[in-house]
Coordinates of C-alpha atoms and ligand atoms in Angstrom, one line a residue:
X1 CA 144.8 165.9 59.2
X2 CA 145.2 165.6 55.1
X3 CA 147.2 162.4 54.6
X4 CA 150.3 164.1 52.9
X5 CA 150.5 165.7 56.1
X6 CA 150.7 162.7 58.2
X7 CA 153.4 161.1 56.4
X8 CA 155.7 164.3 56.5
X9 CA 155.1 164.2 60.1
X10 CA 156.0 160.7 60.0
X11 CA 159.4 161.5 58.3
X12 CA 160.3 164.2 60.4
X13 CA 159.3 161.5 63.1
X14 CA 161.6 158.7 61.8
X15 CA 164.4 161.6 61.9
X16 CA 163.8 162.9 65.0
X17 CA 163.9 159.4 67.2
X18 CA 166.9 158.3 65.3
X19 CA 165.1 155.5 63.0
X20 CA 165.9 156.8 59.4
X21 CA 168.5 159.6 58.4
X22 CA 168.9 161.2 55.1
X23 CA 172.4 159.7 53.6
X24 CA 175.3 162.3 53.8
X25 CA 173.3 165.1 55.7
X26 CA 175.9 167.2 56.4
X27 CA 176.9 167.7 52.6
X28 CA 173.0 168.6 52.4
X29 CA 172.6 164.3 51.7
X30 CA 172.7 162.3 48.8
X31 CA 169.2 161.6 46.6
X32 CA 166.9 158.8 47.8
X33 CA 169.6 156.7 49.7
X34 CA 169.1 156.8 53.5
X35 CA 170.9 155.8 56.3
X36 CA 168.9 153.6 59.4
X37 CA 169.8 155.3 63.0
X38 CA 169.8 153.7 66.5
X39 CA 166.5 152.5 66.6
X40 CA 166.2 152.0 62.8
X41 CA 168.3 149.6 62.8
X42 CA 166.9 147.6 65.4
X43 CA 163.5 147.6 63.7
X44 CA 165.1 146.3 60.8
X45 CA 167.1 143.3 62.3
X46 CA 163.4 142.3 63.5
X47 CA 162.0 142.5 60.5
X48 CA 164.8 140.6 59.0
X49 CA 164.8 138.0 61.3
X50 CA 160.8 137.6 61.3
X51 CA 161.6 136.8 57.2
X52 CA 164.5 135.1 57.9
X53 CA 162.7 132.7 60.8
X54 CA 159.9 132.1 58.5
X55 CA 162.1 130.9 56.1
X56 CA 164.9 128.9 57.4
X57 CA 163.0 127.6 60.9
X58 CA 159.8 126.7 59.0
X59 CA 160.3 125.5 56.2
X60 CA 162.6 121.9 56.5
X61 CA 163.5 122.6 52.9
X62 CA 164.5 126.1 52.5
X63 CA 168.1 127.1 53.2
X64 CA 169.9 130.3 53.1
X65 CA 172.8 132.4 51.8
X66 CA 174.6 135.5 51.5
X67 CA 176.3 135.9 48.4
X68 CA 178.7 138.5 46.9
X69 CA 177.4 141.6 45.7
X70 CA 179.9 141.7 42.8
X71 CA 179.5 139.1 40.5
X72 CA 180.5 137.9 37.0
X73 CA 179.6 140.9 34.5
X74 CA 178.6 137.8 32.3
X75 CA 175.8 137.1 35.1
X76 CA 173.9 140.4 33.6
X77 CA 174.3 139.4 30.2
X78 CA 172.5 135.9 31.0
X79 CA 170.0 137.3 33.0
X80 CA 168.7 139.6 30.6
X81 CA 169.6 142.6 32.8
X82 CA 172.2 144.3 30.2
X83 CA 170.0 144.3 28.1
X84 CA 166.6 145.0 29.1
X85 CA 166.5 146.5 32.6
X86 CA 165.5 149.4 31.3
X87 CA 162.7 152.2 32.6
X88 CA 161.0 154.2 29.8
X89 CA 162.2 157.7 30.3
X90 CA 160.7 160.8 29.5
X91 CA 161.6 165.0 30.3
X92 CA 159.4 167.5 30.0
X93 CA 161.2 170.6 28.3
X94 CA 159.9 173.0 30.6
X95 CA 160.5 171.7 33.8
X96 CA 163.0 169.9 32.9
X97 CA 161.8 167.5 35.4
X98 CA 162.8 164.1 34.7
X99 CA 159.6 161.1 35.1
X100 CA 158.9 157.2 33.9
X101 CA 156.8 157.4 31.2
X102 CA 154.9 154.5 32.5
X103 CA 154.7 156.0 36.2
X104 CA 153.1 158.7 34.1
X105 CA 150.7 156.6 32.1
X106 CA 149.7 154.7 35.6
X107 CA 148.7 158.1 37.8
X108 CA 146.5 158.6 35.3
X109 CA 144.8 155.8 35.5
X110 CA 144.8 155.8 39.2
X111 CA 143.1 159.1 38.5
X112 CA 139.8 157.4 36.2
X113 CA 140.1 154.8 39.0
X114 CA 139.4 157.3 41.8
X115 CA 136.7 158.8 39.9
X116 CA 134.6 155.6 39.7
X117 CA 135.1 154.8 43.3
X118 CA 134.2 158.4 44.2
X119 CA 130.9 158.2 42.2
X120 CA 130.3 154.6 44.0
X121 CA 131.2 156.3 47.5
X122 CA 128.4 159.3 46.9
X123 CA 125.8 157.1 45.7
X124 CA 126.2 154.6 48.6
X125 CA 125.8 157.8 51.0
X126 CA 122.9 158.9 48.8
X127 CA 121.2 155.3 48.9
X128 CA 121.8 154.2 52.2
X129 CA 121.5 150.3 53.0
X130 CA 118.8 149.6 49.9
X131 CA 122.5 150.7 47.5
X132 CA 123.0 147.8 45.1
X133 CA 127.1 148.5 44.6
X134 CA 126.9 145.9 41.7
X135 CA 123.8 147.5 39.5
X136 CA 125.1 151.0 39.9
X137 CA 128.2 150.1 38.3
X138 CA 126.9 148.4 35.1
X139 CA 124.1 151.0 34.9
X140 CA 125.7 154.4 35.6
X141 CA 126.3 156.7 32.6
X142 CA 129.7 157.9 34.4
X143 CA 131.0 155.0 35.5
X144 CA 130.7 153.1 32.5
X145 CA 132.3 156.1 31.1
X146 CA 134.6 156.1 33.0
X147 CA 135.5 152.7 33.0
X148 CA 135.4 152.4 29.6
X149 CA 138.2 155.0 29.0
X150 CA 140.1 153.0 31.9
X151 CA 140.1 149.4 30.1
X152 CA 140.8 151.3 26.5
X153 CA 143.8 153.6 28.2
X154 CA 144.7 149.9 29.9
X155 CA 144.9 147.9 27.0
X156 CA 146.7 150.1 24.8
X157 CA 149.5 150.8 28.0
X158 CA 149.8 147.1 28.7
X159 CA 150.6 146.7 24.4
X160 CA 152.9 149.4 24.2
X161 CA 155.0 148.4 27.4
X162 CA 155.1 144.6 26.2
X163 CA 155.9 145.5 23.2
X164 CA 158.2 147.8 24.1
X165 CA 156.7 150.7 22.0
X166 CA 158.3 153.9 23.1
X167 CA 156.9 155.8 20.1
X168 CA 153.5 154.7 21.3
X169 CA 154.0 155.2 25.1
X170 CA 154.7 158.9 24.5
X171 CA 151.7 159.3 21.9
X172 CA 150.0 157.7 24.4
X173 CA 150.9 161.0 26.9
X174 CA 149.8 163.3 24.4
X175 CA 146.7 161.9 23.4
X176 CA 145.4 161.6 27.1
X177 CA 146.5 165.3 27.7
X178 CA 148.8 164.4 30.2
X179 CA 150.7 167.4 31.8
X180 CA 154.1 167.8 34.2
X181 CA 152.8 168.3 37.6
X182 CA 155.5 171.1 37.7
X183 CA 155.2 172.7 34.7
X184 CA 151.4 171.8 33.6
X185 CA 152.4 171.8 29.9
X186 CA 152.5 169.0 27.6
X187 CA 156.4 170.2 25.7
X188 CA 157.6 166.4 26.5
X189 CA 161.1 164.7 24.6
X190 CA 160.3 161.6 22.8
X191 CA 161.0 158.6 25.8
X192 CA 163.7 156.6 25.5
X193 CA 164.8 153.6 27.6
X194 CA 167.4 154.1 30.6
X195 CA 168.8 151.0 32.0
X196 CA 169.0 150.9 35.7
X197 CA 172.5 149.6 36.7
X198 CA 175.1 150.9 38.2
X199 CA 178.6 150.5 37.1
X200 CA 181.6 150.4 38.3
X201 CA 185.3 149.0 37.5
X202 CA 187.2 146.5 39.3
X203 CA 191.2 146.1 38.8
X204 CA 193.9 148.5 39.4
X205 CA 194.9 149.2 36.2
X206 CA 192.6 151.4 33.1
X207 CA 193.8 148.1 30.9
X208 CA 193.3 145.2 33.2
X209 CA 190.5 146.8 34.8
X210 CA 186.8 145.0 34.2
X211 CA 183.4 147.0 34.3
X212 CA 181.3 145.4 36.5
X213 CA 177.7 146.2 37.8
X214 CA 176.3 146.5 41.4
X215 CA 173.8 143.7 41.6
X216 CA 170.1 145.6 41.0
X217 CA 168.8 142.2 43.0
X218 CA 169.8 139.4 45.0
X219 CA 168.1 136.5 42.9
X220 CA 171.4 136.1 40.7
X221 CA 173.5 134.9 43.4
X222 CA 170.9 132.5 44.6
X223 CA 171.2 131.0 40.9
X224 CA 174.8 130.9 40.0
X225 CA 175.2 128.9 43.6
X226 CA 172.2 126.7 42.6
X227 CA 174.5 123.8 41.9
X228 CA 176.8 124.6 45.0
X229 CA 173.8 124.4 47.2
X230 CA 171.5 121.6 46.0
X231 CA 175.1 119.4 45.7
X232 CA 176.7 120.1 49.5
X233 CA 173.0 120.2 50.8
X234 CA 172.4 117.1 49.1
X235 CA 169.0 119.1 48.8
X236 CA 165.7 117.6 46.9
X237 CA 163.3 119.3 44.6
X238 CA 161.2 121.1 45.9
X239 CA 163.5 123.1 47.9
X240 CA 164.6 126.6 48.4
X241 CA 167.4 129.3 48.9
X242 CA 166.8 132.5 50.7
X243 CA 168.8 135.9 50.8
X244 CA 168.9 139.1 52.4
X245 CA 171.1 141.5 50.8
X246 CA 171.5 144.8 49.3
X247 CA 170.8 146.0 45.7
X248 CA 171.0 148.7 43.9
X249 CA 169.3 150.6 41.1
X250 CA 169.6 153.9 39.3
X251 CA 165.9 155.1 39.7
X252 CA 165.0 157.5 37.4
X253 CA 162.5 159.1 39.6
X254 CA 163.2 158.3 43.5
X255 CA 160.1 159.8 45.7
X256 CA 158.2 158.8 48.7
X257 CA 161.0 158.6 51.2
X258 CA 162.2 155.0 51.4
X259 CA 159.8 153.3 49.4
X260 CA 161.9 154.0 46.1
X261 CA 165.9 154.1 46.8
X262 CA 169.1 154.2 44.6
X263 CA 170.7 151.5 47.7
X264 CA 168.0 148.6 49.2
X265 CA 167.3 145.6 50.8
X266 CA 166.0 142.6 49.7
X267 CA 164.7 139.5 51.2
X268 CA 164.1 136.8 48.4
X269 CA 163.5 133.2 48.1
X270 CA 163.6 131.1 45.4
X271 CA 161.8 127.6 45.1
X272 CA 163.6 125.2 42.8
X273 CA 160.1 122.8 41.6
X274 CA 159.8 120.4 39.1
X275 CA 158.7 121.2 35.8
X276 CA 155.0 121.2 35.5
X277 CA 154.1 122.2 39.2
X278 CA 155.0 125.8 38.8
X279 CA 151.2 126.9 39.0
X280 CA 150.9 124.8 42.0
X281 CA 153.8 126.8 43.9
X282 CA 153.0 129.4 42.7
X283 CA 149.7 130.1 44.2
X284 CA 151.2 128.4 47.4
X285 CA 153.7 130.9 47.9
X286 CA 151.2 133.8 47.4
X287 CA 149.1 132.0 50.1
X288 CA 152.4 131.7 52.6
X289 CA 153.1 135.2 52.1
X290 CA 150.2 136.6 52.1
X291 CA 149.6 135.3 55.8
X292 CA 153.0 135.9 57.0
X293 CA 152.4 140.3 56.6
X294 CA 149.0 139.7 57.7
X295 CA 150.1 138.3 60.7
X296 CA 151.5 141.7 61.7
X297 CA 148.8 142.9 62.1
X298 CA 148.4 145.9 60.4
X299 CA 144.9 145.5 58.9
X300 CA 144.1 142.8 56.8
X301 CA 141.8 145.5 54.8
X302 CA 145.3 146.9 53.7
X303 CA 146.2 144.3 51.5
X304 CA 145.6 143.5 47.9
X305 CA 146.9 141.0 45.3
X306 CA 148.0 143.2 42.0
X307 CA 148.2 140.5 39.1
X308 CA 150.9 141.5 36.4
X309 CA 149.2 141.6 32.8
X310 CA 152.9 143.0 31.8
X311 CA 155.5 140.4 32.7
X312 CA 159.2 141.1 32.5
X313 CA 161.3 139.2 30.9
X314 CA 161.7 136.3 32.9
X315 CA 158.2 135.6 33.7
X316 CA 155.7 133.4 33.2
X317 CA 152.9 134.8 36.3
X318 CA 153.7 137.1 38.2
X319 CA 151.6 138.8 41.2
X320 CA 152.5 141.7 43.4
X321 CA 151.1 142.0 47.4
X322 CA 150.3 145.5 47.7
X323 CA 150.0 147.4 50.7
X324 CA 147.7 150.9 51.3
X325 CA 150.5 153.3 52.4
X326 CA 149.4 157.4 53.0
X327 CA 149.8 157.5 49.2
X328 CA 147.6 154.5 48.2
X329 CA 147.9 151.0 47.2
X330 CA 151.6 150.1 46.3
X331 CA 153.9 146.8 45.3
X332 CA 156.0 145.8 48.6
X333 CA 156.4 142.0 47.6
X334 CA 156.3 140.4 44.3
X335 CA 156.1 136.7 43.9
X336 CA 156.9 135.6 40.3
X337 CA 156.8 132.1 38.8
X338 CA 160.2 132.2 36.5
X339 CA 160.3 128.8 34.5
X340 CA 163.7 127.8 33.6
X341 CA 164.5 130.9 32.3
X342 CA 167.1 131.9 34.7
X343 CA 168.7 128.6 35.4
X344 CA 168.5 127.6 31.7
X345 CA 170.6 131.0 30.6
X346 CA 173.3 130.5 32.9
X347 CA 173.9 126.9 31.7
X348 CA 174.1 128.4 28.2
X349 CA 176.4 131.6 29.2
X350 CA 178.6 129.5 31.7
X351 CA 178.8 126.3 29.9
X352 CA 178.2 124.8 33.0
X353 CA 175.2 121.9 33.7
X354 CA 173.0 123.4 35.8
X355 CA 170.5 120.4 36.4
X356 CA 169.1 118.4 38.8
X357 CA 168.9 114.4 38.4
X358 CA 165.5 113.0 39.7
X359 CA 166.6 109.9 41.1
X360 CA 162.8 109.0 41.2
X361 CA 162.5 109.2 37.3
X362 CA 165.9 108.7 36.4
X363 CA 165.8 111.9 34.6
X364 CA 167.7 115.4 35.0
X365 CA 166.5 118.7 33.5
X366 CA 166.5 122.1 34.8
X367 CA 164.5 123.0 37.6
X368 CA 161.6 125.8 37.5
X369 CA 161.7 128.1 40.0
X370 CA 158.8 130.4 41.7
X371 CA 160.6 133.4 43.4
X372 CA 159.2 136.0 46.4
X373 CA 161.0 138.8 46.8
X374 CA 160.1 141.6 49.3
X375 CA 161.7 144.9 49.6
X376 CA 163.1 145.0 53.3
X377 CA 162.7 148.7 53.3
X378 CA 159.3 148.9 51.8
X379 CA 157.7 146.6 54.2
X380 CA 159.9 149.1 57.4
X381 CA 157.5 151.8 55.7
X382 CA 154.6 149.6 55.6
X383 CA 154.9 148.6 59.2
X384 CA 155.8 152.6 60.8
X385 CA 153.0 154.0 58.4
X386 CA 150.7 151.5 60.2
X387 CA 151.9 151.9 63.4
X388 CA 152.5 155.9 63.5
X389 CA 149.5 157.6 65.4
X390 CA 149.2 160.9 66.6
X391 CA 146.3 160.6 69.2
X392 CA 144.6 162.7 71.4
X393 CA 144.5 161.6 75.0
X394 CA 143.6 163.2 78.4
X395 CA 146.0 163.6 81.4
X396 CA 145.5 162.3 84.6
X397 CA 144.5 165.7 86.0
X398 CA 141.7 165.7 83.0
X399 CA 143.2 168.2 80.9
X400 CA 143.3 167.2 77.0
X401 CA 147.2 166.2 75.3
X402 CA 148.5 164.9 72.2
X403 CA 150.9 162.0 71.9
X404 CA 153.0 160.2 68.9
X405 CA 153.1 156.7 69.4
X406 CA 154.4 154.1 67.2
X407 CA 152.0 151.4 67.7
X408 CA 154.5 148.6 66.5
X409 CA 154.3 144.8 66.6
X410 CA 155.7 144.3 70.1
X411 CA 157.9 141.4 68.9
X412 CA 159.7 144.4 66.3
X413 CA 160.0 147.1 68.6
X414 CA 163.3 148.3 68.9
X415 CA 163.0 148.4 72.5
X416 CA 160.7 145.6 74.6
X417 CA 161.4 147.3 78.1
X418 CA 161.5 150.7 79.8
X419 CA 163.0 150.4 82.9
X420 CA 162.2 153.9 84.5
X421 CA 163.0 154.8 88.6
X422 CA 160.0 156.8 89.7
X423 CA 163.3 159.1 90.9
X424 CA 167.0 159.1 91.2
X425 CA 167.3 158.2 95.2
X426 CA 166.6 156.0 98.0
X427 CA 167.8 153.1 96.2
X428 CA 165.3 153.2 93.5
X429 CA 167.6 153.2 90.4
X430 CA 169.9 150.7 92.4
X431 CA 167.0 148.8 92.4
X432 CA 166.5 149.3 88.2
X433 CA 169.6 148.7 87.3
X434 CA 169.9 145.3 88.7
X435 CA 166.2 144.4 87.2
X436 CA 168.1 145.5 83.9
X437 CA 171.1 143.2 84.3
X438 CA 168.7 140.0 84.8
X439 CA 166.7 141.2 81.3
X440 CA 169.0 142.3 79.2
X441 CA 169.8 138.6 77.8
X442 CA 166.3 138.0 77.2
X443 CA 165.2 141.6 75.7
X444 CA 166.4 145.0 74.6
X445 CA 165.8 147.4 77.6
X446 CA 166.7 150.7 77.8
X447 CA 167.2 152.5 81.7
X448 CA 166.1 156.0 81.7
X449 CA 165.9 158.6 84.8
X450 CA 165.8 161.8 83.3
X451 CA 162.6 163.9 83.2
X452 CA 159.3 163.2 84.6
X453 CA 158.0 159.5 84.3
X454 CA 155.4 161.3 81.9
X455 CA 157.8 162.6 79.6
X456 CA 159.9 159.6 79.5
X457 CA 156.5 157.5 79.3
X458 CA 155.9 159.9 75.5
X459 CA 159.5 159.0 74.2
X460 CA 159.0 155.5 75.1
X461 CA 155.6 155.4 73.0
X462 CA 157.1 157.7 70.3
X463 CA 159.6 154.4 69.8
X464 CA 157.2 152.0 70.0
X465 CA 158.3 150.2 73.3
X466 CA 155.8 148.2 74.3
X467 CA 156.4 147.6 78.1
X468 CA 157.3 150.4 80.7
X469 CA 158.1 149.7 84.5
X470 CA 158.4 152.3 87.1
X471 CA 160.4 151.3 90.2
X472 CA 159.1 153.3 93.0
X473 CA 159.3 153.4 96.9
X474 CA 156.8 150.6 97.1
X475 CA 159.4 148.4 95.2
X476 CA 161.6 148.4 98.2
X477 CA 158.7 147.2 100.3
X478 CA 156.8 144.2 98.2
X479 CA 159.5 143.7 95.0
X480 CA 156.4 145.1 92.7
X481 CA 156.2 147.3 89.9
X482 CA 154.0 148.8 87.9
X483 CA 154.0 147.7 84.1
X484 CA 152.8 150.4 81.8
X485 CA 151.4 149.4 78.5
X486 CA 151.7 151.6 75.5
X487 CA 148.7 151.0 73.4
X488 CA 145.9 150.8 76.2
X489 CA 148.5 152.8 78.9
X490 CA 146.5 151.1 81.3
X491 CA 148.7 150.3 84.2
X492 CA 149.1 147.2 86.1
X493 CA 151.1 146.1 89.9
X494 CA 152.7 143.0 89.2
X495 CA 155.7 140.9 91.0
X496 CA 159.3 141.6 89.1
X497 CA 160.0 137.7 89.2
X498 CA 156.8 137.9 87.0
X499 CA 157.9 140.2 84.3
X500 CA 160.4 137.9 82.3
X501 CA 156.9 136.0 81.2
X502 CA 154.6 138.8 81.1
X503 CA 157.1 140.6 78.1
X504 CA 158.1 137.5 76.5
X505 CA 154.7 136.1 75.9
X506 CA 154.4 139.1 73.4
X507 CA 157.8 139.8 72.4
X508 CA 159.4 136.4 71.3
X509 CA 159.7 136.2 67.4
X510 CA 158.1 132.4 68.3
X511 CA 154.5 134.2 69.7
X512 CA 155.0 136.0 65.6
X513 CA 155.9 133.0 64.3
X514 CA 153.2 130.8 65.6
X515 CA 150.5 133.1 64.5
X516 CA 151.4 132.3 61.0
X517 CA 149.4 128.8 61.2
X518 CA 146.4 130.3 62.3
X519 CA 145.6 132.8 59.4
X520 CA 143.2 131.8 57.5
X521 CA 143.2 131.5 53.9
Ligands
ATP601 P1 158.7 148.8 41.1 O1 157.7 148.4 40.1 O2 158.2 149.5 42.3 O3 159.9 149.5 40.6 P2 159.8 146.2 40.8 O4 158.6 145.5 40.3 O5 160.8 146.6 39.8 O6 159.3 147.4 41.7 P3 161.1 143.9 41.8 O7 162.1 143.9 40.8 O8 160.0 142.9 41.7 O9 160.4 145.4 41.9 O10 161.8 143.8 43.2 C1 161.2 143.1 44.3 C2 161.0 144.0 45.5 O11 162.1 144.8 45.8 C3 159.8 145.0 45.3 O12 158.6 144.4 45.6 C4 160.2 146.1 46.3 O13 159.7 145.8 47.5 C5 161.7 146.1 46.3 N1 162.2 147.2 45.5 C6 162.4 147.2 44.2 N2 162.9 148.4 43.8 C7 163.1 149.1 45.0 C8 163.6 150.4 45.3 N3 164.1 151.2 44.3 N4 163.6 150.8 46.5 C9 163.2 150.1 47.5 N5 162.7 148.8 47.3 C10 162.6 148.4 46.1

């Protein structure tokens, strides 16, 4: 199956097993914000609390937070957000289709990109084992073509967007011929720059009322409460405050389901570090969180560092962790080394000292920080694209089937345990429930009876529950059951005074947790 088809059967999945809702459905919903349904939102705690855990429970010197989402308009003035959160903006006249001019720029370049790997791909079929990947790619007439019309487009992209050259970002468009996927014509307005805020007033009165923005991240809060923090924490460089919360951002251009919203999540963490060991951090927290998504195992073949050759404002390095989702390589985390910049502007906006006294040198100055800051919705997509299969299996009586699973981590499955009667007598769900009421502390079950075990053995996979047990007749004799598991559904007899251990060993956050340490580098 192509792979756009797979991810809109994946949507239509999400929908239909109450994990992700279009926002406002009934009034025909509300562009690229999305609401997280029954099992969504259990999905999401996990993954929350696997970030969360990571943080707080491993690191002695991390702490966390939840500040406002109003804040001080001032905070966006010192930031730099006022005035340069901005997206280069371009229509094209015919379609009237809105797009980033940069989004634009990059596609294309994605498309020379895919032509050199597609003229590596046939030659290594062509040559067979003796293909030396390396030679063909200085020596090929195409490639080097190719290439070279990649690095030229490259370099003249990266210029224009640093020096924030709208005249030349558009010329740029025309001279590479490139067309509206709508339209196909090239009748494009000049671009202009759109910044990304939302507004909104607080106060009663038109007067007294002040315009204030919805925070487009979480990092600002984390700074203005850097004082508060280090002071009651009584907290030593290095050392670091984490946040999950909501932001928001006008997108120009919101595609892809939830990997580009107007409302989000993030989960970021920023390292307060002594001038001068930035680079150090740096590459350690690219190491740290680099291992902590490929401990979920998803395919460590999916992941790629993307370093930034255009920084924004605030940044001295910057690197994104990308992930392969249906529509190719994409930014889910970015982990940015950020100097004093943002520390240093709130002192000057607020007046207030913002420093850190190192009782070791008798000196104070403002800390540097190195920032990682995931997307809590893009890594949800990452994980259900990984784990959404449609598979072809065989029935017991031979005869071929289909079944959706949603091969999850078990330790983020909404649901650990099916607890399934084999039927609804002789003492069998009796039996069930009280097996639920001595696991529900421990794990999130779910008691089902309706339908035949095989139907409610598909829903179970199409959620992702990792464990099914079926109480049947032979329960009553031997207190055994049979334990169903959904990747393998291989099927084992085992005693019900076993099962808290058998589930927990791969369903506690600590079995994630501790996998962590033994990634390699
Ligand atoms: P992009 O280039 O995709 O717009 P960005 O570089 O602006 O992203 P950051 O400002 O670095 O993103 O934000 C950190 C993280 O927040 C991103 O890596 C991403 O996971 C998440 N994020 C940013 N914008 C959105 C959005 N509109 N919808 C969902 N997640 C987002």
């Amino acid at each position: 199956m192509a792979k756009e088809d797979v991810f809109k059967n994946l949507i239509a999945h999400c929908k239909e097993y109450g994990f992700i809702f279009q926002s406002s459905e009934i009034y025909d919903g509300l562009s690229a914000v999305y609401d997280y349904g029954q099992n969504g939102v259990e999905l999401k705690n996990n993954i929350k609390k696997y970030w969360w855990d990571s943080m707080i429970l491993l690191n002695e010197n991390v702490v966390g937070l939840d500040s406002a989402i109003f804040m001080h308009p001032k905070t966006w003035k010192a930031s730099g957000h006022v005035d340069a959160f901005n997206d280069p903006l371009i229509d094209n006249k015919d379609s009237k289709k809105r797009y980033r001019a940069d989004d634009l720029i990059e596609e294309h370049l994605e498309k020379l990109e895919a032509k050199i790997e597609k003229e590596v791909e046939k030659a290594r079929k062509r040559f067979g084992d003796s293909f030396d990947e390396k030679l063909f790619r200085e020596t090929n007439t195409r490639v080097i073509a190719n290439k070279e019309k990649y690095d030229e487009l490259d370099r003249r992209f990266v210029k224009a967007m640093n020096n924030n050259d709208l005249a030349d970002l558009k010329q740029i468009i025309l001279d590479y011929e490139i067309v509206c996927p709508i339209s196909g014509t090239r009748n494009w307005t000049d671009v202009r720059q759109f910044n990304l805020m939302f507004a909104t007033e607080m106060g009663s009165t038109a007067e007294g009322s002040m315009k204030i923005f919805l925070r487009p991240e979480t990092a600002q809060g984390i700074f203005v409460n850097y004082i508060n923090v280090q002071k009651t924490g009584r907290m030593k460089l290095p050392f670091g405050i984490a946040q999950i919360g909501k932001a928001f951002r006008n997108e120009i251009v919101a595609r892809q389901f939830i990997f580009r919203m107007r409302e989000f999540e993030q989960m970021e963490m920023q390292y307060f570090i002594k001038p001068g060991t930035e680079e150090e951090w740096f590459e350690y927290w690219k190491n740290v969180r680099m291992k902590w998504h490929k401990a979920l195992g998803l395919g460590d073949e999916n992941y790629r560092f993307f370093d930034h050759e255009k920084l924004a404002h605030y940044a001295r390095a910057a690197t994104d962790i990308e992930f392969k989702f249906p529509f190719g390589f994409r930014e889910v985390e970015g982990i940015h080394s950020r100097t004093d910049f943002d520390l240093g502007q709130h002192q000057k906006f607020s007046g207030k000292k913002l420093q850190y006294f190192d009782p070791e040198t008798n000196e104070s100055f403002v800390p540097y920080v190195v920032e990682t800051s995931l997307g809590l919705d893009r890594i949800f997509l990452q994980i259900i694209s990984a784990a959404f299969h449609e598979e072809e299996i065989k029935k017991e009586n031979g005869e071929a089937d289909t079944r959706v699973v949603f091969k999850l981590p078990p330790v983020l499955a909404p649901v650990k345990l099916a607890i399934l009667p084999l039927v609804k007598k002789d003492g069998l769900p009796e039996i069930s429930r009280k097996i639920m009421n001595d696991l529900k502390y421990d794990f999130n079950c779910q008691y089902e009876e309706k339908d035949s075990i095989g139907r409610r053995y598909r829903r179970q996979d199409a959620i992702g529950t990792p464990y099914c047990i079926t109480i049947d007749h032979q329960t009553t004799e031997d207190n055994t059951v049979t334990i169903r598991y959904r990747d393998s559904m291989e099927q084992d007899r085992v005693r019900v005074d076993k099962l808290r251990s058998i589930i927990a060993d791969k369903v506690d956050m600590s079995s994630l947790l501790k996998k962590l340490d033994k990634i390699e580098d």
